[in-house]
Amino acid sequence: MKKYIILLLTCFLFAPFFPVFAQRAVMQSSTAVFGQNQDVVRQLTAEEYRRRRINDPLYPQAEYPGFATLDDYPFVPRRSEPIATLIVPEPRTSSTVSGNSGAYQELVNEKADVEASKAAAALFDTGNFGFKVAFDKDINDYQAGEPIIFRFDLTCKTSNPPDIPLYVEWKRTGDDGLSGAGRNIITIDKPLGLSTSMDKPGFIHFEATLKDEAGKTLATFNGGAGVDLANIKAAAKEPEDFDRYWEKVLGELNDVALFPEVKKVSVQNAPVDVYAVVIPCTGPRPATGYLSIPAKAKPGSLPMELHLQAYGMRIPEIPKTPPEDKILFDLNAHGLDLGESRDYYNRFSQKIGHYGYDLKENSNRDTAYFKYMVVRLVRTCEYMKTIPQWDGKNFRVWGYSQGGLQTLWAAGLVKGISEADAGMPWSCNLGGAPIDQRLKGGCPEYTEAMNYYDPVFFAKRIPETCLMYFNRTGLGDYTSPPSSVVSVYNNVPGPKKITFYQGIGHEEPKADSKAYTLEGSLDSQADKTPKTTKASGTGKTASPPAP
């Protein structure tokens, strides 16, 4: 009896500590399991992973040999091999890379003489250094799981530069949800090579900065490479009533008479007539913009163009140098009144704010800001086709970013467009990030209602009589990610082409930007040689590269 009393007292005294002992036993057990079985870690949700990284000091960190992980990424699955590995390229023979990954060997670790490099740098302006970045294959050649080789060659503006070790700080992300980063030495005689891969269709995003010993930035790179482009598809399911919805919305225009207000405005010493145009339509505001027509043009003699604006609230301005060989309409995206005071435009800008991003508005297809932007666009096209000087066959629609988005709407909804040029189109394949875990662009959050405005579904309706050209797709553009653009491209049934630019983001190509133009279906591109085009980057009427 005495034994039982002692046992009960012992349990009573130590009961508060039992949960601590149990918790430690469980944590030690889980540490052993997570450390040995990486598949268990792969099955964790992103939220579970974040919680463990923050709250559980015994949970093993996602560390990989050969490079530094990015702790700011919320979910980095463990893997048995590094995401990007260091390699030694062959000795440089030219400014371009040839051959394949078999020509590379594993890097032998070397230590730089830091003090010697500092002394050499003190006698030389490191600002003369730069680097060239190239890949071992063209944009259309990579397949899932295949090595992708990034090669960095150090360049210098002066002859016989000292052999100063500089540093490449790099970061690799991608549509596979994996990431990696590092900092490695590069010299004139020893280029830097990095090898990575991706096991699903999509794009790898690669950013790099060249720095000297003092941390001064000498050059930057923002680009990437694509994998299995033909299999990049729309992530979301197309609404079953997509066509019925737009037939209903645009059918309401039939109740509004097409009697535009066309007022001539003066342009000094210009052989072109310019008009301020207000076109009645459904919705809160009319379609407005400036129309230019060569003064002596005969009926049925001219091609016609519609320019669509990038994101933002731009004050409508009378064109100073309207074209003399075509009809051009510059459509305001918001239906702004023309010729008003700056105070009016400032107040309007404050009223709409960051339009298009309101999650509540975008949860209903009828309250989304884009609804009447589409209506004004279609109404403008209807009016333009009544202009007597139009030749009746050449009708080009074009724009960049939001202008590219509108271009795809027009091509899919309006009959009679002969060519549509969408540069870095914005807000494409909005379901790509939440559904397919692709890298997200600087676009509105996905909702099912936004499927009614997603160009990936309008693209399927572009007729074969319209040439669809995606004329500016930056491989480093993560306002309009390249995977989102390619998903739209793959849905275009008729004639099409796309130009990729290496080393640029959401901006105009530079004079030396490497460009690749592909035509037709991407599933047959592996047997073709892409056309290398020269970067233009100087469009006379291009909108600023905002989203």
Coordinates of C-alpha atoms in Angstrom, one line a residue, residues 18-30 58:
F18 CA 5.4 15.2 -18.6
P19 CA 4.2 17.3 -21.6
V20 CA 7.7 18.8 -21.9
F21 CA 9.3 15.4 -21.9
A22 CA 6.8 14.1 -24.5
Q23 CA 7.3 17.2 -26.7
R24 CA 11.1 16.8 -26.7
A25 CA 10.8 13.1 -27.5
V26 CA 8.5 13.9 -30.4
M27 CA 10.7 16.7 -31.7
Q28 CA 13.8 14.5 -31.5
S29 CA 11.9 11.7 -33.3
S30 CA 10.6 14.1 -36.0
L58 CA 15.1 21.5 -34.5

